[in-house]
PDB file of C-alpha atoms and ligand atoms in Angstrom:
ATOM      1  CA  MET A   9     115.684 106.890 107.382  1.00 97.00           C
ATOM      2  CA  LYS A  10     115.743 105.457 104.043  1.00 97.00           C
ATOM      3  CA  GLY A  11     117.551 107.250 101.036  1.00 97.00           C
ATOM      4  CA  ILE A  12     113.862 106.632  98.903  1.00 97.00           C
ATOM      5  CA  VAL A  13     112.129 108.599 101.626  1.00 98.00           C
ATOM      6  CA  PHE A  14     115.148 111.270 100.509  1.00 98.00           C
ATOM      7  CA  THR A  15     114.748 111.127  96.754  1.00 97.00           C
ATOM      8  CA  GLU A  16     110.923 111.013  96.696  1.00 98.00           C
ATOM      9  CA  PHE A  17     110.920 113.971  98.773  1.00 98.00           C
ATOM     10  CA  LEU A  18     113.111 116.243  96.394  1.00 98.00           C
ATOM     11  CA  GLU A  19     111.585 114.930  93.451  1.00 98.00           C
ATOM     12  CA  MET A  20     108.271 116.571  95.184  1.00 98.00           C
ATOM     13  CA  VAL A  21     110.227 119.639  96.053  1.00 98.00           C
ATOM     14  CA  GLU A  22     111.467 120.191  92.868  1.00 98.00           C
ATOM     15  CA  SER A  23     107.802 119.226  90.937  1.00 98.00           C
ATOM     16  CA  LYS A  24     105.939 121.649  93.368  1.00 98.00           C
ATOM     17  CA  PHE A  25     108.209 124.149  93.985  1.00 98.00           C
ATOM     18  CA  GLY A  26     110.929 124.481  91.829  1.00 98.00           C
ATOM     19  CA  LEU A  27     114.908 123.894  91.385  1.00 98.00           C
ATOM     20  CA  GLU A  28     115.479 127.108  92.986  1.00 97.00           C
ATOM     21  CA  THR A  29     113.454 126.321  96.199  1.00 97.00           C
ATOM     22  CA  LEU A  30     115.119 122.591  96.037  1.00 97.00           C
ATOM     23  CA  ASP A  31     119.004 124.316  95.990  1.00 96.00           C
ATOM     24  CA  ASN A  32     117.815 126.811  98.377  1.00 96.00           C
ATOM     25  CA  ILE A  33     116.760 124.142 101.078  1.00 96.00           C
ATOM     26  CA  ILE A  34     119.945 121.771 100.666  1.00 96.00           C
ATOM     27  CA  GLU A  35     122.305 124.931 100.750  1.00 93.00           C
ATOM     28  CA  ASN A  36     120.575 126.068 103.762  1.00 86.00           C
ATOM     29  CA  GLY A  37     121.001 123.234 105.410  1.00 77.00           C
ATOM     30  CA  HIS A  38     124.545 121.949 106.110  1.00 85.00           C
ATOM     31  CA  LEU A  39     123.684 118.494 105.366  1.00 92.00           C
ATOM     32  CA  PRO A  40     125.984 115.872 106.242  1.00 91.00           C
ATOM     33  CA  SER A  41     125.197 114.419 103.057  1.00 93.00           C
ATOM     34  CA  GLU A  42     125.273 117.310 100.914  1.00 90.00           C
ATOM     35  CA  GLY A  43     121.712 116.708  99.210  1.00 92.00           C
ATOM     36  CA  VAL A  44     123.098 113.846  97.546  1.00 94.00           C
ATOM     37  CA  TYR A  45     120.835 110.666  98.606  1.00 96.00           C
ATOM     38  CA  THR A  46     120.671 107.038  96.657  1.00 94.00           C
ATOM     39  CA  SER A  47     116.948 105.174  96.969  1.00 88.00           C
ATOM     40  CA  VAL A  48     118.975 101.987  98.896  1.00 87.00           C
ATOM     41  CA  GLY A  49     121.173 104.058 101.376  1.00 95.00           C
ATOM     42  CA  THR A  50     120.532 104.830 104.959  1.00 97.00           C
ATOM     43  CA  TYR A  51     120.221 108.635 106.158  1.00 97.00           C
ATOM     44  CA  ASP A  52     120.383 110.475 109.454  1.00 96.00           C
ATOM     45  CA  PHE A  53     116.325 111.255 110.207  1.00 97.00           C
ATOM     46  CA  ASN A  54     117.450 114.853 111.588  1.00 95.00           C
ATOM     47  CA  GLU A  55     118.569 115.790 107.589  1.00 96.00           C
ATOM     48  CA  MET A  56     114.609 115.261 106.747  1.00 97.00           C
ATOM     49  CA  VAL A  57     113.600 117.699 109.712  1.00 97.00           C
ATOM     50  CA  THR A  58     116.646 120.308 108.406  1.00 96.00           C
ATOM     51  CA  LEU A  59     115.119 119.730 104.716  1.00 97.00           C
ATOM     52  CA  ILE A  60     111.424 119.715 105.417  1.00 98.00           C
ATOM     53  CA  THR A  61     111.955 122.638 108.185  1.00 97.00           C
ATOM     54  CA  ASN A  62     114.083 124.536 105.561  1.00 97.00           C
ATOM     55  CA  LEU A  63     111.415 123.766 103.231  1.00 98.00           C
ATOM     56  CA  SER A  64     108.398 125.485 105.533  1.00 98.00           C
ATOM     57  CA  GLU A  65     110.679 128.560 105.990  1.00 97.00           C
ATOM     58  CA  GLU A  66     111.410 129.118 102.075  1.00 97.00           C
ATOM     59  CA  THR A  67     107.548 128.660 101.479  1.00 98.00           C
ATOM     60  CA  LYS A  68     105.818 130.105 104.294  1.00 98.00           C
ATOM     61  CA  ILE A  69     103.899 126.823 104.817  1.00 98.00           C
ATOM     62  CA  PRO A  70     103.501 124.913 107.876  1.00 98.00           C
ATOM     63  CA  VAL A  71     106.027 121.723 108.779  1.00 98.00           C
ATOM     64  CA  GLY A  72     102.544 119.488 109.405  1.00 98.00           C
ATOM     65  CA  ASP A  73     100.703 120.494 106.304  1.00 98.00           C
ATOM     66  CA  LEU A  74     104.607 119.908 104.160  1.00 98.00           C
ATOM     67  CA  ILE A  75     104.753 116.503 105.539  1.00 98.00           C
ATOM     68  CA  TYR A  76     100.981 115.858 104.731  1.00 98.00           C
ATOM     69  CA  ALA A  77     101.444 116.465 101.426  1.00 98.00           C
ATOM     70  CA  PHE A  78     104.663 114.649 101.253  1.00 98.00           C
ATOM     71  CA  GLY A  79     102.615 111.626 102.059  1.00 98.00           C
ATOM     72  CA  LEU A  80     100.404 112.021  99.472  1.00 98.00           C
ATOM     73  CA  TYR A  81     103.300 112.002  96.712  1.00 98.00           C
ATOM     74  CA  LEU A  82     104.907 109.505  98.224  1.00 98.00           C
ATOM     75  CA  PHE A  83     102.296 106.751  98.566  1.00 98.00           C
ATOM     76  CA  SER A  84     102.958 106.721  94.342  1.00 97.00           C
ATOM     77  CA  GLY A  85     106.376 106.757  94.787  1.00 97.00           C
ATOM     78  CA  LEU A  86     106.354 103.387  96.456  1.00 97.00           C
ATOM     79  CA  ALA A  87     103.843 102.076  94.851  1.00 97.00           C
ATOM     80  CA  ASN A  88     106.166 102.414  91.693  1.00 96.00           C
ATOM     81  CA  SER A  89     109.202 101.530  92.797  1.00 95.00           C
ATOM     82  CA  HIS A  90     107.561  98.215  94.239  1.00 96.00           C
ATOM     83  CA  PRO A  91     104.832  97.334  92.621  1.00 96.00           C
ATOM     84  CA  GLU A  92     105.028  93.999  94.072  1.00 96.00           C
ATOM     85  CA  VAL A  93     104.311  94.768  97.418  1.00 96.00           C
ATOM     86  CA  ILE A  94     100.830  96.261  96.743  1.00 96.00           C
ATOM     87  CA  LYS A  95      99.558  94.088  93.983  1.00 94.00           C
ATOM     88  CA  ASN A  96      97.944  90.856  95.996  1.00 93.00           C
ATOM     89  CA  TYR A  97      95.415  94.087  97.332  1.00 97.00           C
ATOM     90  CA  ASN A  98      92.150  95.247  95.777  1.00 95.00           C
ATOM     91  CA  THR A  99      90.725  97.407  97.910  1.00 97.00           C
ATOM     92  CA  PRO A 100      92.303  99.909 100.224  1.00 97.00           C
ATOM     93  CA  LEU A 101      90.905  98.959 103.516  1.00 98.00           C
ATOM     94  CA  GLY A 102      92.275  95.461 102.996  1.00 97.00           C
ATOM     95  CA  LEU A 103      95.676  96.955 102.071  1.00 98.00           C
ATOM     96  CA  LEU A 104      95.218  99.234 105.557  1.00 98.00           C
ATOM     97  CA  TYR A 105      94.769  96.810 107.293  1.00 97.00           C
ATOM     98  CA  CYS A 106      97.776  94.838 106.085  1.00 97.00           C
ATOM     99  CA  ILE A 107     100.529  97.257 106.372  1.00 98.00           C
ATOM    100  CA  GLU A 108     101.782  96.418 109.861  1.00 97.00           C
ATOM    101  CA  ASP A 109     101.758  91.970 109.222  1.00 96.00           C
ATOM    102  CA  HIS A 110     102.407  92.103 105.628  1.00 97.00           C
ATOM    103  CA  ILE A 111     103.528  95.463 103.795  1.00 98.00           C
ATOM    104  CA  HIS A 112     106.064  96.044 105.886  1.00 97.00           C
ATOM    105  CA  VAL A 113     107.225  93.103 107.001  1.00 97.00           C
ATOM    106  CA  HIS A 114     108.225  92.692 103.018  1.00 96.00           C
ATOM    107  CA  VAL A 115     109.696  96.512 103.418  1.00 96.00           C
ATOM    108  CA  LYS A 116     112.017  95.285 106.223  1.00 96.00           C
ATOM    109  CA  LYS A 117     113.072  92.252 103.568  1.00 96.00           C
ATOM    110  CA  LEU A 118     113.534  94.686 100.996  1.00 94.00           C
ATOM    111  CA  TYR A 119     115.700  97.172 103.444  1.00 95.00           C
ATOM    112  CA  PRO A 120     116.283  95.826 106.706  1.00 94.00           C
ATOM    113  CA  ASP A 121     117.580  98.707 108.303  1.00 95.00           C
ATOM    114  CA  ALA A 122     114.211 100.611 107.399  1.00 96.00           C
ATOM    115  CA  GLU A 123     112.721 102.251 110.528  1.00 97.00           C
ATOM    116  CA  LEU A 124     109.057 101.418 110.320  1.00 98.00           C
ATOM    117  CA  PRO A 125     106.141 102.862 112.795  1.00 98.00           C
ATOM    118  CA  THR A 126     103.772 100.423 114.150  1.00 98.00           C
ATOM    119  CA  PHE A 127     100.107 100.112 113.277  1.00 98.00           C
ATOM    120  CA  LYS A 128      97.676  98.588 115.933  1.00 98.00           C
ATOM    121  CA  ILE A 129      94.496  97.564 114.396  1.00 98.00           C
ATOM    122  CA  LEU A 130      91.521  98.727 117.124  1.00 98.00           C
ATOM    123  CA  ASP A 131      88.827  97.528 114.801  1.00 97.00           C
ATOM    124  CA  LYS A 132      87.588  97.234 111.341  1.00 96.00           C
ATOM    125  CA  THR A 133      84.310  96.328 109.327  1.00 96.00           C
ATOM    126  CA  ASP A 134      83.428  96.338 105.555  1.00 95.00           C
ATOM    127  CA  ASN A 135      83.709  99.957 105.739  1.00 97.00           C
ATOM    128  CA  LYS A 136      85.636 101.871 108.124  1.00 98.00           C
ATOM    129  CA  ILE A 137      88.874 100.532 109.907  1.00 98.00           C
ATOM    130  CA  SER A 138      90.148 102.204 113.499  1.00 98.00           C
ATOM    131  CA  MET A 139      94.272 101.811 114.230  1.00 98.00           C
ATOM    132  CA  VAL A 140      97.240 103.556 116.284  1.00 98.00           C
ATOM    133  CA  TYR A 141     100.028 104.698 114.801  1.00 98.00           C
ATOM    134  CA  SER A 142     102.966 104.848 116.377  1.00 98.00           C
ATOM    135  CA  SER A 143     106.569 105.866 115.837  1.00 98.00           C
ATOM    136  CA  SER A 144     109.103 107.658 117.795  1.00 98.00           C
ATOM    137  CA  ARG A 145     109.426 109.585 114.803  1.00 98.00           C
ATOM    138  CA  GLY A 146     106.106 111.272 114.820  1.00 98.00           C
ATOM    139  CA  LEU A 147     105.173 111.103 111.292  1.00 98.00           C
ATOM    140  CA  TYR A 148     101.724 110.635 111.931  1.00 98.00           C
ATOM    141  CA  ARG A 149     100.525 113.440 108.910  1.00 98.00           C
ATOM    142  CA  LEU A 150     102.511 111.467 106.594  1.00 98.00           C
ATOM    143  CA  ALA A 151     100.583 108.421 107.366  1.00 98.00           C
ATOM    144  CA  HIS A 152      97.413 110.452 106.803  1.00 98.00           C
ATOM    145  CA  GLY A 153      98.563 111.683 103.468  1.00 98.00           C
ATOM    146  CA  LEU A 154      99.861 108.025 102.361  1.00 98.00           C
ATOM    147  CA  ILE A 155      96.528 106.533 103.502  1.00 98.00           C
ATOM    148  CA  GLU A 156      94.430 109.153 102.092  1.00 98.00           C
ATOM    149  CA  LYS A 157      96.670 108.343  98.609  1.00 98.00           C
ATOM    150  CA  ALA A 158      95.832 104.468  99.463  1.00 98.00           C
ATOM    151  CA  PHE A 159      92.162 105.054  98.509  1.00 98.00           C
ATOM    152  CA  GLU A 160      92.417 107.004  95.171  1.00 98.00           C
ATOM    153  CA  HIS A 161      95.008 104.180  94.290  1.00 97.00           C
ATOM    154  CA  PHE A 162      91.519 102.254  94.287  1.00 97.00           C
ATOM    155  CA  GLY A 163      89.385 104.862  92.681  1.00 97.00           C
ATOM    156  CA  SER A 164      87.829 105.723  96.102  1.00 97.00           C
ATOM    157  CA  THR A 165      87.848 108.197  98.884  1.00 98.00           C
ATOM    158  CA  ALA A 166      87.323 108.265 102.743  1.00 98.00           C
ATOM    159  CA  THR A 167      86.659 110.710 105.745  1.00 98.00           C
ATOM    160  CA  ILE A 168      89.799 110.210 107.589  1.00 98.00           C
ATOM    161  CA  THR A 169      90.040 112.001 111.143  1.00 98.00           C
ATOM    162  CA  TYR A 170      92.683 111.219 113.794  1.00 98.00           C
ATOM    163  CA  ASP A 171      93.236 112.164 117.420  1.00 98.00           C
ATOM    164  CA  LEU A 172      96.624 112.558 119.382  1.00 98.00           C
ATOM    165  CA  LEU A 173      96.884 110.040 122.025  1.00 98.00           C
ATOM    166  CA  LYS A 174     100.091 111.767 122.694  1.00 98.00           C
ATOM    167  CA  GLU A 175     101.157 115.308 121.880  1.00 97.00           C
ATOM    168  CA  ASP A 176     104.056 114.962 120.555  1.00 97.00           C
ATOM    169  CA  GLY A 177     102.239 112.645 117.883  1.00 98.00           C
ATOM    170  CA  THR A 178     104.396 110.176 118.481  1.00 98.00           C
ATOM    171  CA  GLU A 179     100.922 107.822 119.319  1.00 98.00           C
ATOM    172  CA  VAL A 180      98.219 109.106 117.288  1.00 98.00           C
ATOM    173  CA  LYS A 181      94.745 106.965 116.919  1.00 98.00           C
ATOM    174  CA  PHE A 182      93.097 106.947 113.384  1.00 98.00           C
ATOM    175  CA  ASP A 183      89.462 106.566 112.478  1.00 98.00           C
ATOM    176  CA  ILE A 184      88.691 105.565 108.338  1.00 98.00           C
ATOM    177  CA  VAL A 185      85.627 105.722 107.310  1.00 98.00           C
ATOM    178  CA  GLN A 186      85.457 104.742 103.305  1.00 98.00           C
ATOM    179  CA  ASN A 187      82.855 106.629 101.457  1.00 97.00           C
ATOM    180  CA  GLY A 188      80.203 105.631  99.498  1.00 77.00           C
TER     181      GLY A 188
HETATM  182  C1  LIG B  28     108.088 104.021 106.378  1.00 64.54           C
HETATM  183  C2  LIG B  28     102.889 104.522 106.754  1.00 64.54           C
HETATM  184  C3  LIG B  28     102.707 101.404 102.612  1.00 64.54           C
HETATM  185  C4  LIG B  28     107.468 101.473 102.748  1.00 64.54           C
HETATM  186  C5  LIG B  28     106.419 104.781 106.543  1.00 64.54           C
HETATM  187  C6  LIG B  28     106.005 105.741 107.600  1.00 64.54           C
HETATM  188  C7  LIG B  28     104.687 105.967 107.732  1.00 64.54           C
HETATM  189  C8  LIG B  28     104.175 104.679 107.141  1.00 64.54           C
HETATM  190  C9  LIG B  28     104.126 107.008 108.518  1.00 64.54           C
HETATM  191  C10 LIG B  28     107.294 106.438 108.192  1.00 64.54           C
HETATM  192  C11 LIG B  28     108.257 106.127 109.352  1.00 64.54           C
HETATM  193  C12 LIG B  28     107.313 106.597 110.700  1.00 64.54           C
HETATM  194  O1  LIG B  28     106.761 106.861 110.436  1.00 64.54           O
HETATM  195  O2  LIG B  28     108.028 106.219 111.475  1.00 64.54           O
HETATM  196  C13 LIG B  28     102.537 103.865 105.614  1.00 64.54           C
HETATM  197  C14 LIG B  28     101.170 103.819 105.110  1.00 64.54           C
HETATM  198  C15 LIG B  28     100.688 103.100 104.308  1.00 64.54           C
HETATM  199  C16 LIG B  28     102.241 102.604 103.856  1.00 64.54           C
HETATM  200  C17 LIG B  28     100.228 104.111 106.026  1.00 64.54           C
HETATM  201  C18 LIG B  28      99.934 102.675 103.683  1.00 64.54           C
HETATM  202  C19 LIG B  28      98.724 103.283 103.273  1.00 64.54           C
HETATM  203  C20 LIG B  28     104.016 101.498 102.693  1.00 64.54           C
HETATM  204  C21 LIG B  28     103.974 100.794 101.562  1.00 64.54           C
HETATM  205  C22 LIG B  28     105.445 100.584 101.141  1.00 64.54           C
HETATM  206  C23 LIG B  28     106.125 101.259 102.165  1.00 64.54           C
HETATM  207  C24 LIG B  28     103.027 100.696 100.435  1.00 64.54           C
HETATM  208  C25 LIG B  28     106.411  99.532 100.014  1.00 64.54           C
HETATM  209  C26 LIG B  28     106.044  99.563  98.744  1.00 64.54           C
HETATM  210  C27 LIG B  28     107.898 102.478 103.738  1.00 64.54           C
HETATM  211  C28 LIG B  28     109.567 102.714 103.646  1.00 64.54           C
HETATM  212  C29 LIG B  28     109.377 103.524 104.666  1.00 64.54           C
HETATM  213  C30 LIG B  28     107.960 103.488 105.263  1.00 64.54           C
HETATM  214  C31 LIG B  28     110.594 102.142 102.874  1.00 64.54           C
HETATM  215  C32 LIG B  28     110.395 104.133 105.151  1.00 64.54           C
HETATM  216  C33 LIG B  28     111.278 103.381 106.306  1.00 64.54           C
HETATM  217  C34 LIG B  28     112.839 104.486 106.424  1.00 64.54           C
HETATM  218  O3  LIG B  28     112.947 105.083 106.421  1.00 64.54           O
HETATM  219  O4  LIG B  28     113.472 103.803 107.682  1.00 64.54           O
HETATM  220  N1  LIG B  28     105.380 104.257 106.609  1.00 64.54           N
HETATM  221  N2  LIG B  28     103.407 103.384 104.919  1.00 64.54           N
HETATM  222  N3  LIG B  28     105.292 101.797 102.955  1.00 64.54           N
HETATM  223  N4  LIG B  28     107.128 102.676 104.365  1.00 64.54           N
HETATM  224 FE1  LIG B  28     105.412 103.153 104.673  1.00 64.54          FE
END
């Protein structure tokens, strides 16, 4: 997993839960990287799992809810670090439609060792899109947060529902309807 995901995660923990919680989740983690990450580095996904599990224990907030909150936070971090990746989009549905074929393709050029999910578009109209998230990492709650924030980014909102096609969350169908 790319370092930018870790640096954004630690930033979120500090701003939402404070420095003491941040120190605790790193110190209790026995992490190979000892909580030190650079945005261009690549680290074991298990380190992220450990950090989130520790944060859940510290805060008593379920892991899935923390991952969703992180998705909301991460969108702005990615957009601010790489404005060129999203500058050509002027609607949230247009952006979602292009994650697979443009946005993450661009990301792969920036970070050749990025491990990205796939999004298969099932259906798209002027106000809705259905797509299937697939990834061995099962971070569909992260995708949910990112999608929701994409609408906010364009001053809009959406009703987002999802169905787990596989119980472990490695394949999830999203139905997204823009409000208004
Ligand atoms: C990883 C979804 C937009 C850059 C991910 C992951 C998800 C995701 C769920 C976690 C990896 C996995 O599940 O296997 C989305 C969605 C987007 C979006 C739903 C739009 C709403 C973007 C944008 C950028 C970006 C705009 C960059 C400007 C990345 C990077 C990673 C990532 C760097 C980490 C890859 C790694 O750790 O190896 N994306 N993404 N994404 N995405 Fe996106």
